[in-house]
Coordinates of N, CA and C and ligand atoms in Angstrom, one line a residue:
M738 N 0.7 -1.1 0.0 CA 0.1 -0.1 0.1 C 0.9 1.3 0.1
K739 N 0.4 2.4 -0.5 CA 1.3 3.6 -0.5 C 0.8 4.4 0.6
I740 N 1.8 4.7 1.4 CA 1.6 5.5 2.7 C 2.4 6.9 2.9
G741 N 1.8 7.8 3.1 CA 2.6 9.2 3.2 C 2.9 9.5 4.7
I742 N 4.0 9.8 4.9 CA 4.4 10.1 6.2 C 4.9 11.6 6.3
L743 N 4.1 12.6 7.0 CA 4.4 13.9 7.1 C 5.4 14.1 8.5
G744 N 6.7 14.4 8.2 CA 7.4 14.4 9.3 C 8.9 13.6 9.2
T745 N 9.8 14.2 9.3 CA 11.3 13.7 9.3 C 12.2 13.6 10.5
G746 N 11.1 13.7 11.6 CA 11.8 13.5 12.9 C 12.0 11.8 13.5
M747 N 12.4 11.6 14.7 CA 12.6 10.1 15.1 C 11.1 9.5 14.8
V748 N 9.9 10.1 14.9 CA 8.8 9.2 14.8 C 8.6 8.9 13.1
G749 N 8.7 10.0 12.3 CA 8.6 9.9 11.0 C 9.7 8.8 10.6
V750 N 10.7 8.7 10.9 CA 11.7 7.7 10.6 C 11.2 6.4 11.2
A751 N 10.9 6.2 12.3 CA 10.8 5.0 13.1 C 9.4 4.3 12.1
I752 N 8.1 4.9 12.1 CA 7.1 4.6 11.4 C 7.4 4.2 9.9
S753 N 8.0 5.2 9.2 CA 8.5 5.0 7.7 C 9.2 3.7 7.6
S754 N 10.2 3.5 8.5 CA 11.1 2.2 8.3 C 10.5 0.9 8.5
K755 N 9.6 1.1 9.5 CA 8.6 -0.3 9.8 C 7.8 -0.6 8.6
L756 N 7.3 0.4 8.1 CA 6.3 0.5 6.8 C 7.2 -0.2 5.8
I757 N 8.3 0.2 5.5 CA 9.2 -0.4 4.6 C 9.5 -1.8 4.7
Q758 N 9.9 -2.1 5.9 CA 10.2 -3.5 6.3 C 8.9 -4.4 6.0
L759 N 7.6 -3.7 6.2 CA 6.4 -4.6 5.9 C 6.1 -4.7 4.5
G760 N 6.9 -4.0 3.7 CA 6.6 -4.3 2.2 C 5.9 -2.9 1.4
H761 N 5.5 -2.1 2.4 CA 4.8 -0.8 1.8 C 5.7 0.0 1.1
E762 N 4.9 0.9 0.1 CA 5.6 2.1 -0.5 C 5.4 3.4 0.6
V763 N 6.5 4.0 0.7 CA 6.4 5.1 1.7 C 7.1 6.4 1.0
K764 N 6.4 7.5 1.2 CA 7.1 8.9 0.9 C 6.9 9.6 2.2
M765 N 8.1 10.1 2.5 CA 8.2 10.9 3.7 C 8.3 12.5 3.1
G766 N 7.6 13.3 3.9 CA 7.5 14.6 3.5 C 8.0 15.6 4.4
S767 N 8.5 16.7 3.9 CA 9.0 17.7 4.7 C 8.7 19.1 4.4
R768 N 9.2 20.1 4.9 CA 8.9 21.5 4.2 C 9.6 21.6 3.0
T769 N 10.5 20.9 2.7 CA 11.3 21.2 1.5 C 11.5 19.7 0.8
A770 N 11.5 19.8 -0.4 CA 12.0 18.3 -1.1 C 13.3 18.1 -1.1
V771 N 14.2 18.9 -0.4 CA 15.6 18.5 -0.4 C 16.0 18.2 1.0
N772 N 15.1 17.8 1.9 CA 15.5 17.5 3.5 C 16.5 16.5 3.5
E773 N 17.5 16.9 4.1 CA 18.7 16.1 4.4 C 18.4 14.9 5.1
K774 N 17.4 14.7 6.1 CA 17.3 13.5 7.0 C 16.3 12.7 6.0
A775 N 15.5 13.2 5.2 CA 14.6 12.3 4.3 C 15.6 11.7 3.2
T776 N 16.4 12.5 2.7 CA 17.3 11.9 1.6 C 18.2 10.9 2.2
E777 N 18.7 10.8 3.6 CA 19.4 9.8 3.9 C 18.5 8.6 4.3
W778 N 17.3 9.1 4.7 CA 16.4 7.8 5.0 C 16.0 7.2 3.7
V779 N 16.0 7.7 2.5 CA 15.6 7.0 1.4 C 16.8 6.2 0.9
K780 N 18.0 6.8 1.2 CA 19.2 6.0 0.7 C 19.2 4.6 1.4
Q781 N 18.8 4.8 2.7 CA 19.0 3.6 3.5 C 17.9 2.6 3.3
N782 N 16.8 3.1 2.6 CA 15.6 2.2 2.7 C 15.2 1.4 1.3
G783 N 15.9 1.7 0.2 CA 15.6 0.9 -0.9 C 14.5 1.6 -1.7
P784 N 14.2 1.0 -2.9 CA 13.4 1.5 -4.0 C 11.9 1.8 -3.6
K785 N 11.2 1.2 -2.5 CA 10.0 1.6 -2.1 C 10.0 2.8 -1.1
A786 N 11.2 3.5 -0.9 CA 11.1 4.6 -0.2 C 11.4 5.8 -1.0
S787 N 10.7 6.9 -0.8 CA 11.0 8.3 -1.4 C 10.6 9.4 -0.5
H788 N 11.0 10.5 -1.1 CA 10.5 11.7 -0.4 C 10.3 13.1 -1.2
G789 N 9.7 13.8 -0.4 CA 9.2 15.0 -1.3 C 8.7 16.3 -0.2
T790 N 7.8 16.9 -0.7 CA 7.4 18.1 0.2 C 6.1 17.3 1.1
F791 N 5.6 18.0 2.0 CA 4.6 17.5 2.9 C 3.3 17.1 1.7
K792 N 3.1 18.1 0.8 CA 2.1 17.9 -0.2 C 2.3 16.7 -0.9
D793 N 3.6 16.5 -1.4 CA 3.9 15.1 -2.1 C 3.6 14.1 -1.2
A794 N 3.9 14.0 0.0 CA 3.7 12.7 0.6 C 2.1 12.5 1.0
A795 N 1.4 13.6 1.1 CA -0.1 13.5 1.4 C -0.8 13.2 0.0
D796 N -0.3 13.6 -1.0 CA -0.9 13.2 -2.5 C -0.6 11.6 -2.5
F797 N 0.5 11.2 -2.2 CA 1.1 10.0 -2.4 C 0.3 8.8 -1.7
G798 N 0.1 9.3 -0.4 CA -0.4 8.4 0.6 C -1.9 7.9 0.5
E799 N -2.2 6.7 0.6 CA -3.7 6.2 0.5 C -4.1 6.5 2.1
I800 N -3.1 6.3 2.8 CA -3.3 6.8 4.2 C -2.1 7.6 4.6
V801 N -2.3 8.6 5.6 CA -1.2 9.5 5.8 C -1.1 9.5 7.2
F802 N 0.2 9.8 7.8 CA 0.5 9.8 9.1 C 1.0 11.2 9.4
N803 N 0.3 11.9 10.3 CA 1.0 13.3 10.9 C 1.9 12.9 12.0
C804 N 3.3 13.2 11.4 CA 4.5 13.2 12.6 C 5.2 14.1 12.7
T805 N 4.3 15.3 12.6 CA 5.1 16.6 12.6 C 5.0 17.2 14.1
A806 N 6.1 18.1 14.4 CA 6.0 18.9 15.7 C 4.8 19.4 16.0
G807 N 4.1 19.1 17.1 CA 2.8 19.4 17.4 C 2.5 20.9 17.3
A808 N 3.5 21.6 17.9 CA 3.3 23.1 18.0 C 3.1 23.7 16.4
V809 N 3.5 23.0 15.5 CA 3.3 23.4 14.0 C 2.6 22.7 13.1
S810 N 2.0 21.5 13.7 CA 1.4 20.4 13.0 C 0.3 21.0 12.0
L811 N -0.5 22.1 12.5 CA -1.4 22.7 11.5 C -0.8 23.5 10.5
E812 N 0.5 24.1 10.7 CA 1.0 24.6 9.6 C 1.5 23.9 8.6
A813 N 2.2 22.6 9.1 CA 2.6 21.6 8.2 C 1.4 20.9 7.3
L814 N 0.2 20.8 8.0 CA -0.8 20.2 7.3 C -1.5 21.3 6.3
K815 N -1.2 22.6 6.6 CA -1.6 23.4 5.7 C -0.7 23.4 4.4
M816 N 0.4 23.0 4.6 CA 1.4 22.9 3.4 C 1.2 21.7 2.7
A817 N 0.5 20.6 3.2 CA 0.1 19.5 2.6 C -1.2 19.7 1.8
G818 N -2.0 20.5 2.4 CA -3.3 20.9 1.6 C -4.6 20.1 1.7
A819 N -5.6 20.8 2.0 CA -6.8 19.9 2.2 C -7.4 18.8 1.1
E820 N -7.0 19.3 -0.1 CA -7.2 18.6 -1.5 C -6.5 17.3 -1.5
S821 N -5.2 17.1 -0.7 CA -4.5 16.1 -0.6 C -4.8 15.1 0.5
L822 N -5.6 15.7 1.4 CA -6.1 14.9 2.6 C -7.5 14.3 2.4
N823 N -8.4 15.0 1.8 CA -9.7 14.7 1.8 C -10.0 13.4 1.4
G824 N -10.9 12.6 2.3 CA -11.4 11.4 2.2 C -10.4 10.4 2.8
K825 N -9.2 10.8 3.2 CA -8.1 9.7 3.6 C -8.1 9.6 5.0
I826 N -7.6 8.5 5.5 CA -7.4 8.1 6.9 C -6.3 9.0 7.3
L827 N -6.1 9.9 8.2 CA -5.1 10.8 8.7 C -4.8 10.4 10.2
I828 N -3.8 9.6 10.3 CA -3.3 9.0 11.7 C -2.5 10.1 12.1
D829 N -3.1 10.5 13.4 CA -2.3 11.9 14.0 C -1.4 11.3 15.1
V830 N -0.1 11.3 15.1 CA 0.5 10.9 16.1 C 1.1 11.9 17.1
S831 N 1.0 13.4 16.8 CA 1.5 14.4 17.2 C 0.9 14.9 18.6
N832 N 1.6 15.6 19.4 CA 1.4 16.1 20.7 C 1.7 17.6 20.7
P833 N 0.8 18.5 21.1 CA 1.0 19.8 21.1 C 1.8 20.4 22.4
M834 N 2.9 20.0 22.3 CA 4.0 20.4 23.4 C 4.9 21.5 23.0
D835 N 5.1 22.1 24.2 CA 5.8 23.5 24.0 C 7.1 23.1 24.9
F836 N 8.3 22.9 24.1 CA 9.6 22.6 24.6 C 10.4 24.0 24.9
S837 N 9.9 25.1 24.7 CA 10.7 26.5 24.5 C 11.2 26.8 25.8
K838 N 10.8 26.3 27.0 CA 11.4 26.4 28.4 C 12.0 25.3 28.9
G839 N 12.3 24.3 28.1 CA 13.1 23.3 28.6 C 12.3 22.1 28.9
L840 N 12.8 21.0 29.5 CA 12.2 19.9 30.0 C 11.7 20.0 31.6
P841 N 10.6 19.4 31.9 CA 9.4 18.7 31.0 C 8.8 19.9 30.5
P842 N 8.4 19.7 29.1 CA 7.4 20.6 28.4 C 6.2 20.9 29.1
T843 N 5.4 21.8 28.5 CA 4.0 22.0 28.9 C 3.0 21.8 27.7
L844 N 1.8 21.5 27.9 CA 1.1 21.6 26.7 C 0.7 23.0 26.1
I845 N 0.5 23.2 25.0 CA 0.4 24.5 24.4 C -1.2 24.9 24.7
P846 N -1.4 26.0 25.4 CA -2.6 26.3 25.9 C -3.8 26.3 24.8
S847 N -3.5 27.0 23.8 CA -4.6 27.1 22.8 C -4.8 25.8 22.2
L848 N -4.0 24.8 22.3 CA -4.1 23.4 21.6 C -4.4 22.3 22.5
G849 N -3.7 22.3 23.8 CA -3.8 21.0 24.4 C -4.6 21.1 25.8
I850 N -5.2 22.3 26.1 CA -5.9 22.2 27.3 C -7.6 22.2 27.2
T851 N -8.1 23.3 26.7 CA -9.6 23.1 26.5 C -9.9 22.6 25.1
T852 N -9.2 22.2 24.2 CA -9.3 21.6 23.0 C -8.2 20.7 22.8
S853 N -7.8 20.1 21.8 CA -6.6 19.2 21.6 C -6.2 19.4 20.2
L854 N -5.2 19.0 19.8 CA -4.5 19.1 18.5 C -5.4 18.2 17.6
G855 N -5.8 16.9 18.0 CA -6.4 16.1 17.3 C -7.7 16.7 16.9
E856 N -8.4 17.4 17.7 CA -9.8 18.1 17.3 C -9.4 19.2 16.4
E857 N -8.7 20.1 16.8 CA -8.2 21.2 15.8 C -7.9 20.7 14.5
I858 N -7.2 19.5 14.4 CA -6.9 19.0 12.9 C -8.2 18.5 12.2
Q859 N -9.0 17.8 13.1 CA -10.3 17.5 12.4 C -11.3 18.6 12.0
K860 N -11.1 19.7 12.8 CA -12.1 20.9 12.5 C -11.6 21.5 11.2
A861 N -10.1 21.6 11.0 CA -9.4 22.2 10.0 C -9.5 21.4 8.7
Y862 N -9.7 19.9 8.8 CA -9.8 19.2 7.6 C -10.9 18.1 7.9
P863 N -12.3 18.9 7.7 CA -13.4 18.0 8.0 C -13.6 17.0 7.0
E864 N -13.1 16.7 5.9 CA -13.2 15.8 5.0 C -12.2 14.7 5.1
A865 N -11.2 14.9 5.9 CA -10.3 13.8 6.4 C -10.7 13.0 7.6
K866 N -10.4 11.7 7.7 CA -10.8 11.0 8.7 C -9.7 10.9 9.8
V867 N -9.8 11.7 10.6 CA -8.5 11.8 11.6 C -8.8 10.7 12.8
V868 N -7.7 10.0 12.8 CA -7.7 9.1 14.0 C -6.6 9.3 14.9
K869 N -6.7 9.8 16.0 CA -5.6 10.0 16.9 C -5.1 8.5 17.6
T870 N -3.7 8.3 17.5 CA -3.3 7.2 18.1 C -1.7 7.3 18.2
L871 N -1.3 6.4 19.1 CA 0.3 6.2 19.0 C 1.0 7.3 19.6
N872 N 0.3 8.3 20.3 CA 0.9 9.6 20.5 C 1.4 9.4 22.2
T873 N 1.2 8.2 22.8 CA 1.5 8.1 24.3 C 2.3 7.3 24.6
M874 N 3.2 7.0 23.6 CA 4.4 6.0 23.9 C 5.5 6.4 23.1
Y875 N 6.8 5.8 23.3 CA 8.0 6.2 22.5 C 7.9 5.6 21.2
C876 N 8.4 6.2 20.1 CA 8.1 5.9 18.7 C 8.7 4.5 18.5
D877 N 9.7 3.9 19.1 CA 10.0 2.6 18.9 C 9.0 1.6 19.3
T878 N 8.4 2.0 20.3 CA 7.2 1.1 20.8 C 6.0 1.2 20.0
M879 N 5.9 2.4 19.4 CA 4.7 2.6 18.5 C 4.6 1.4 17.6
V880 N 5.8 1.2 16.8 CA 5.7 0.2 15.8 C 6.2 -1.1 16.0
N881 N 6.3 -1.5 17.5 CA 6.7 -2.7 17.9 C 6.4 -2.8 19.4
A882 N 4.9 -3.2 19.6 CA 4.5 -3.0 20.8 C 5.3 -4.2 21.8
S883 N 5.7 -5.1 21.2 CA 6.3 -6.4 22.1 C 7.6 -5.9 22.7
L884 N 8.2 -4.5 22.4 CA 9.4 -4.0 23.0 C 9.3 -3.9 24.6
L885 N 8.1 -3.8 24.8 CA 7.8 -3.8 26.4 C 7.2 -5.1 26.6
P886 N 7.3 -5.6 27.9 CA 6.8 -6.8 28.6 C 5.4 -6.7 28.8
G887 N 4.7 -7.7 28.4 CA 3.1 -7.9 29.0 C 2.2 -7.2 28.3
D888 N 1.0 -6.9 28.9 CA -0.1 -6.4 28.2 C 0.0 -4.7 28.5
H889 N 0.0 -4.0 27.6 CA 0.0 -2.5 27.7 C -0.9 -1.8 26.6
D890 N -1.4 -0.6 26.7 CA -2.4 -0.2 25.9 C -2.1 1.1 24.9
V891 N -2.9 0.8 23.7 CA -2.6 2.2 22.9 C -4.1 2.5 22.8
F892 N -4.2 3.7 22.8 CA -5.5 4.6 22.6 C -5.9 4.8 21.3
V893 N -7.2 5.1 20.9 CA -7.5 5.3 19.8 C -8.8 6.3 19.7
C894 N -8.7 7.5 19.1 CA -9.7 8.4 19.0 C -10.1 8.9 17.7
G895 N -11.5 8.9 17.4 CA -11.7 9.6 16.2 C -13.2 9.4 15.9
N896 N -13.8 10.3 15.1 CA -15.2 10.4 14.8 C -15.8 9.3 13.7
D897 N -14.9 8.7 13.0 CA -15.3 7.9 11.8 C -15.0 6.4 12.3
T898 N -16.2 5.7 12.4 CA -16.1 4.2 13.0 C -15.3 3.3 12.0
E899 N -15.5 3.4 10.6 CA -14.7 2.7 9.8 C -13.3 2.9 9.7
A900 N -13.0 4.3 9.8 CA -11.5 4.6 9.7 C -10.9 4.0 10.9
K901 N -11.8 4.2 12.2 CA -10.9 3.7 13.3 C -10.9 2.2 13.2
A902 N -11.8 1.4 12.7 CA -11.7 -0.1 12.5 C -10.5 -0.4 11.8
R903 N -10.1 0.3 10.6 CA -9.1 0.2 9.9 C -7.8 0.4 10.7
V904 N -7.9 1.5 11.4 CA -6.6 1.7 12.2 C -6.3 0.7 13.2
K905 N -7.4 0.1 13.8 CA -7.1 -1.0 14.7 C -6.5 -2.1 14.2
E906 N -7.0 -2.3 12.8 CA -6.2 -3.5 12.0 C -4.9 -3.2 11.8
I907 N -4.6 -2.0 11.5 CA -3.1 -1.6 11.4 C -2.3 -1.8 12.6
L908 N -2.8 -1.3 13.7 CA -1.9 -1.3 14.8 C -1.8 -2.9 15.4
T909 N -2.7 -3.6 15.3 CA -2.6 -5.3 15.4 C -1.8 -5.9 14.5
D910 N -1.9 -5.7 13.3 CA -1.4 -6.5 12.2 C 0.0 -5.9 11.8
W911 N 0.1 -4.7 11.8 CA 1.4 -4.0 11.4 C 2.4 -4.0 12.5
F912 N 1.9 -3.4 13.7 CA 2.6 -3.0 14.8 C 2.7 -3.8 16.1
G913 N 1.7 -4.7 16.0 CA 1.7 -5.9 17.2 C 0.9 -5.4 18.4
W914 N 0.0 -4.7 18.2 CA -0.7 -4.1 19.3 C -1.7 -5.0 19.7
K915 N -1.8 -5.6 21.0 CA -2.9 -6.6 21.3 C -4.0 -5.8 22.2
S916 N -3.7 -4.7 22.8 CA -4.8 -4.1 23.7 C -4.8 -2.7 23.1
I917 N -6.0 -2.5 22.7 CA -6.3 -1.2 21.9 C -7.7 -0.5 22.7
V918 N -7.6 0.6 23.2 CA -8.6 1.1 24.0 C -9.1 2.3 23.2
D919 N -10.5 1.8 22.7 CA -11.1 3.0 22.0 C -11.8 3.9 22.7
L920 N -11.4 5.3 22.9 CA -11.9 6.2 23.9 C -13.1 6.7 23.4
G921 N -13.3 6.8 22.1 CA -14.6 7.7 21.6 C -14.1 8.4 20.3
D922 N -15.0 9.6 20.4 CA -14.8 10.4 19.1 C -13.4 11.4 19.3
I923 N -13.3 12.3 18.5 CA -12.1 13.0 18.4 C -11.8 13.8 19.6
T924 N -12.9 14.2 20.3 CA -12.6 15.2 21.3 C -12.0 14.5 22.6
T925 N -11.8 13.2 22.6 CA -11.1 12.4 23.7 C -9.7 12.5 23.4
S926 N -9.1 13.1 22.2 CA -7.7 13.3 22.0 C -7.2 14.1 23.0
K927 N -8.0 14.8 23.7 CA -7.6 15.8 24.9 C -6.8 14.9 25.9
A928 N -7.6 13.9 26.2 CA -7.0 12.9 27.1 C -5.6 12.3 27.0
T929 N -5.6 11.8 25.6 CA -4.4 11.2 25.1 C -3.3 12.1 25.2
E930 N -3.7 13.4 24.8 CA -2.4 14.3 24.8 C -2.0 14.6 26.2
M931 N -2.8 14.7 27.1 CA -2.6 14.8 28.5 C -1.8 13.7 29.0
V932 N -2.1 12.4 28.6 CA -1.4 11.3 29.0 C 0.2 11.4 28.4
A933 N 0.1 12.1 27.2 CA 1.5 12.2 26.6 C 2.4 13.0 27.5
L934 N 1.6 14.0 28.1 CA 2.5 15.0 28.8 C 2.8 14.4 30.1
A935 N 1.9 13.6 30.6 CA 2.4 12.8 31.8 C 3.4 11.9 31.6
G936 N 3.5 11.4 30.4 CA 4.7 10.4 30.1 C 6.1 11.1 30.0
M937 N 6.2 12.4 30.0 CA 7.4 13.2 30.0 C 7.9 13.0 31.4
Y938 N 7.0 12.9 32.5 CA 7.4 12.6 33.8 C 7.7 11.4 34.1
F939 N 7.1 10.2 33.5 CA 7.4 9.0 33.5 C 8.8 8.7 32.8
F940 N 9.2 9.3 31.8 CA 10.5 9.3 31.3 C 11.4 9.7 32.3
G941 N 11.1 10.9 32.9 CA 12.1 11.5 34.0 C 12.4 10.4 35.2
L942 N 11.4 9.9 35.9 CA 11.3 8.8 36.8 C 12.2 7.5 36.3
K943 N 11.9 7.1 35.0 CA 12.7 5.8 34.5 C 13.9 6.1 34.1
G944 N 14.0 7.3 33.6 CA 15.5 7.7 33.0 C 15.7 7.0 31.3
S945 N 14.4 6.8 31.1 CA 14.3 6.0 29.7 C 12.8 6.1 29.0
P946 N 12.9 6.2 27.7 CA 11.5 6.3 27.1 C 10.8 4.9 27.1
M947 N 11.4 3.9 27.6 CA 10.5 2.6 27.4 C 9.7 2.3 28.7
Y948 N 8.3 3.1 28.7 CA 7.4 2.9 29.5 C 6.2 2.8 28.8
N949 N 5.0 2.3 29.3 CA 3.8 2.6 28.8 C 2.6 2.4 29.9
L950 N 1.5 2.4 29.5 CA 0.4 2.5 30.6 C -0.5 1.2 30.2
K951 N -1.0 0.7 31.3 CA -2.2 -0.4 31.1 C -3.3 0.1 32.0
L952 N -4.3 0.2 31.4 CA -5.7 0.6 32.0 C -6.3 -0.7 32.7
V953 N -6.7 -0.6 34.1 CA -7.1 -1.6 34.8 C -8.6 -1.0 35.2
M954 N -9.6 -1.8 35.0 CA -11.0 -1.4 35.6 C -11.6 -2.5 35.9
Ligands
NAP1943 N1 9.4 11.2 19.8 C1 8.7 10.4 20.1 O1 8.9 9.3 20.5 C2 7.1 10.7 20.4 C3 6.2 10.0 21.0 C4 4.9 10.3 20.8 C5 4.5 11.3 20.0 N2 5.5 12.2 19.5 C6 4.9 13.4 18.6 O2 5.3 13.1 17.2 C7 5.5 14.1 16.8 C8 7.1 14.1 15.9 O3 8.0 13.9 16.8 P1 9.5 13.8 16.4 O4 10.3 13.9 17.6 O5 9.5 12.8 15.5 O6 9.7 15.1 15.7 P2 9.7 16.8 15.6 O7 10.9 17.2 16.0 O8 8.7 16.9 16.8 O9 8.9 17.2 14.4 C9 9.8 17.2 13.4 C10 8.9 17.5 12.1 O10 8.3 18.8 12.3 C11 8.4 19.8 11.1 N3 8.4 21.1 11.3 C12 9.2 21.6 12.2 N4 9.1 23.0 12.1 C13 8.1 23.3 11.4 C14 7.3 24.4 10.8 N5 7.7 25.6 11.4 N6 6.2 24.1 9.9 C15 6.0 22.9 9.4 N7 6.7 22.0 9.8 C16 7.6 22.1 10.7 C17 9.8 19.3 10.5 O11 9.7 19.7 9.1 P3 11.1 19.4 8.5 O12 10.9 18.0 7.9 O13 10.8 20.2 7.2 O14 12.2 19.6 9.1 C18 9.9 17.9 10.7 O15 9.3 17.1 9.6 C19 5.5 15.3 17.6 O16 4.2 15.9 17.5 C20 5.7 14.8 18.8 O17 5.2 15.3 19.9 C21 6.8 11.8 19.5

């Protein structure tokens, strides 16, 4: 399948590389068509890997992942353009964190407190099927749930039931997730973005990003 990855950071690289390993065609997008990290990633990942602008990647993908810095995801998606996203599943992995005052970060008030980045993306692109997921764990764990022992959870939030069902298949079949917690519509992104912020403190406690949560009810 053809997949567009918006983002050249560690998340974009982790997801893109896993998808190539699984046999998919992946185009990684950035602000420019000559991004050094994307060029290097393509060199290392063979003929099914390509790169271009955010718009090139969004046009290419039958499914698109948003792996851009949360503070600027809305700008990055504007560069991709609504016509390139309309009708597609847009898997949103981003978190609206402000690292400008160092660690730990805070949530950006206009995006992460009374609303969420997931909701704002869905509002800005009403024809895209936004599914927020994978934003509450480290990028290596996102694409390989078995890196952590035992049973642990990934959350899914979104308005479109069919899109969420497809994303749940992807989480299970491609990334090995066994425990998927469907929190509800896209407004529940608020909770997962706050969990992601809590994760920055878990990182501090453990001294490593290799942690996740298990919901016990
Ligand atoms: N790191 C993790 O393990 C982890 C875990 C959970 C969730 N997340 C979330 O996943 C997302 C990606 O994280 P990351 O660490 O891989 O990368 P990142 O450094 O947060 O983001 C890199 C991407 O943001 C784009 N970007 C930066 N400034 C921009 C601007 N002014 N306008 C448009 N785009 C801009 C960059 O574009 P260029 O390619 O052009 O440079 C690049 O593609 C973040 O939202 C993060 O909160 C990360």
